[in-house]
Short mmCIF file of C-alpha atoms in Angstrom, two decimals:
data_model
loop_
_atom_site.label_atom_id
_atom_site.label_comp_id
_atom_site.label_asym_id
_atom_site.label_seq_id
_atom_site.Cartn_x
_atom_site.Cartn_y
_atom_site.Cartn_z
CA MET A 1 105.40 23.25 26.02
CA ASN A 2 103.74 26.54 26.86
CA ALA A 3 104.16 27.73 23.25
CA LYS A 4 102.46 24.58 22.00
CA VAL A 5 99.51 25.06 24.37
CA PHE A 6 99.24 28.74 23.36
CA ARG A 7 99.29 27.87 19.66
CA SER A 8 96.65 25.19 20.15
CA GLY A 9 94.42 27.56 22.14
CA ALA A 10 94.81 30.33 19.56
CA LEU A 11 93.96 27.91 16.76
CA GLU A 12 90.84 26.75 18.58
CA THR A 13 89.80 30.35 19.19
CA LEU A 14 90.31 31.16 15.52
CA ARG A 15 88.28 28.11 14.47
CA GLY A 16 85.49 29.06 16.86
CA GLY A 17 85.46 32.62 15.58
CA LEU A 18 85.37 31.51 11.95
CA SER A 19 82.57 29.05 12.73
CA ALA A 20 80.54 31.82 14.37
CA ILE A 21 81.10 34.14 11.41
CA PHE A 22 80.18 31.39 8.92
CA PHE A 23 77.04 30.54 10.90
CA THR A 24 76.00 34.22 11.09
CA LEU A 25 76.54 34.73 7.37
CA SER A 26 74.59 31.56 6.60
CA VAL A 27 71.64 32.70 8.71
CA ALA A 28 71.74 36.16 7.09
CA ALA A 29 71.79 34.57 3.62
CA VAL A 30 68.77 32.42 4.47
CA ILE A 31 66.87 35.46 5.77
CA VAL A 32 67.70 37.57 2.69
CA PHE A 33 66.68 34.73 0.38
CA GLY A 34 63.41 34.30 2.29
CA LEU A 35 62.61 38.01 2.01
CA TRP A 36 63.40 37.97 -1.70
CA GLN A 37 61.13 34.95 -2.24
CA THR A 38 58.34 36.68 -0.29
CA GLU A 39 58.63 39.78 -2.48
CA VAL A 40 58.58 37.74 -5.69
CA SER A 41 55.55 35.79 -4.47
CA SER A 42 53.77 38.97 -3.41
CA ARG A 43 54.31 40.61 -6.80
CA ALA A 44 53.01 37.56 -8.64
CA GLU A 45 49.98 37.45 -6.37
CA GLY A 46 49.26 41.15 -6.99
CA ARG A 47 49.37 40.61 -10.75
CA ARG A 48 47.10 37.58 -10.49
CA LEU A 49 44.60 39.42 -8.27
CA LEU A 50 44.40 42.32 -10.73
CA GLU A 51 43.87 39.98 -13.68
CA ASP A 52 41.18 38.05 -11.77
CA GLY A 53 39.47 41.31 -10.79
CA VAL A 54 39.29 42.52 -14.38
CA LYS A 55 38.02 39.13 -15.58
CA ASN A 56 35.36 39.00 -12.86
CA ALA A 57 34.12 42.48 -13.77
CA VAL A 58 34.00 41.53 -17.46
CA VAL A 59 32.00 38.37 -16.76
CA ARG A 60 29.68 40.23 -14.39
CA HIS A 61 29.01 42.83 -17.07
CA TYR A 62 28.31 40.12 -19.63
CA ALA A 63 25.88 38.41 -17.26
CA VAL A 64 23.94 41.64 -16.72
CA GLU A 65 24.18 43.35 -20.13
CA GLY A 66 24.58 40.43 -22.53
CA SER A 67 27.77 41.83 -24.04
CA TYR A 68 31.35 42.36 -22.95
CA PRO A 69 32.58 45.86 -22.02
CA ALA A 70 34.14 47.81 -24.88
CA SER A 71 37.15 49.07 -22.92
CA LEU A 72 39.21 48.73 -19.78
CA ALA A 73 38.35 52.33 -18.87
CA PHE A 74 34.67 51.34 -18.72
CA ILE A 75 35.49 48.51 -16.33
CA GLU A 76 37.54 50.80 -14.12
CA GLU A 77 34.81 53.43 -14.04
CA ARG A 78 31.77 51.20 -13.72
CA TYR A 79 33.09 48.35 -11.56
CA GLY A 80 35.70 50.14 -9.46
CA VAL A 81 38.64 48.05 -10.63
CA TYR A 82 41.82 49.96 -9.83
CA VAL A 83 44.84 49.50 -12.10
CA ASP A 84 48.12 50.77 -10.68
CA ARG A 85 49.68 51.88 -13.94
CA THR A 86 53.06 52.40 -12.30
CA ARG A 87 53.26 48.66 -11.54
CA TYR A 88 51.13 46.96 -14.22
CA ALA A 89 50.22 47.20 -17.87
CA VAL A 90 46.82 45.75 -18.74
CA PHE A 91 46.10 44.69 -22.30
CA TYR A 92 42.37 44.45 -23.02
CA GLU A 93 41.65 43.25 -26.54
CA ILE A 94 38.04 42.83 -27.60
CA PHE A 95 37.17 41.12 -30.85
CA ALA A 96 33.37 41.25 -30.72
CA PRO A 97 30.78 42.13 -28.05
CA ASN A 98 29.77 38.49 -27.68
CA ILE A 99 33.30 36.97 -27.48
CA MET A 100 35.29 37.06 -24.23
CA PRO A 101 38.05 39.66 -24.56
CA GLU A 102 41.70 38.76 -24.24
CA ILE A 103 42.95 40.13 -20.90
CA THR A 104 46.65 40.18 -20.09
CA VAL A 105 48.28 41.82 -17.08
CA VAL A 106 52.03 42.39 -17.18
CA GLU A 107 54.12 43.63 -14.31
CA LEU A 108 56.28 46.59 -15.26
CA PRO A 109 59.99 46.56 -14.36
#
């Protein structure tokens, strides 16, 4: 009878230990996933903010000058828009001075 009680107690201890390990790993997985989602969201927000900043400067220039800026360098110099070229590539394609340029911001890998 003592062997049966010992086996039952050992089994319960093992189940409790496995439950604690499973719970801890589950909580850690949720935390890691949350941090990953936060980073992804932050990167997307940074790209969107840069694109909005460039577009706002372009529209502001058009409102004052009556034409769109000829280059991204002009926008950076004149309007203080900072482009982190290690994180983003900005494509600024102008067709004509009176047509809104195509502005695309891409996050670099």
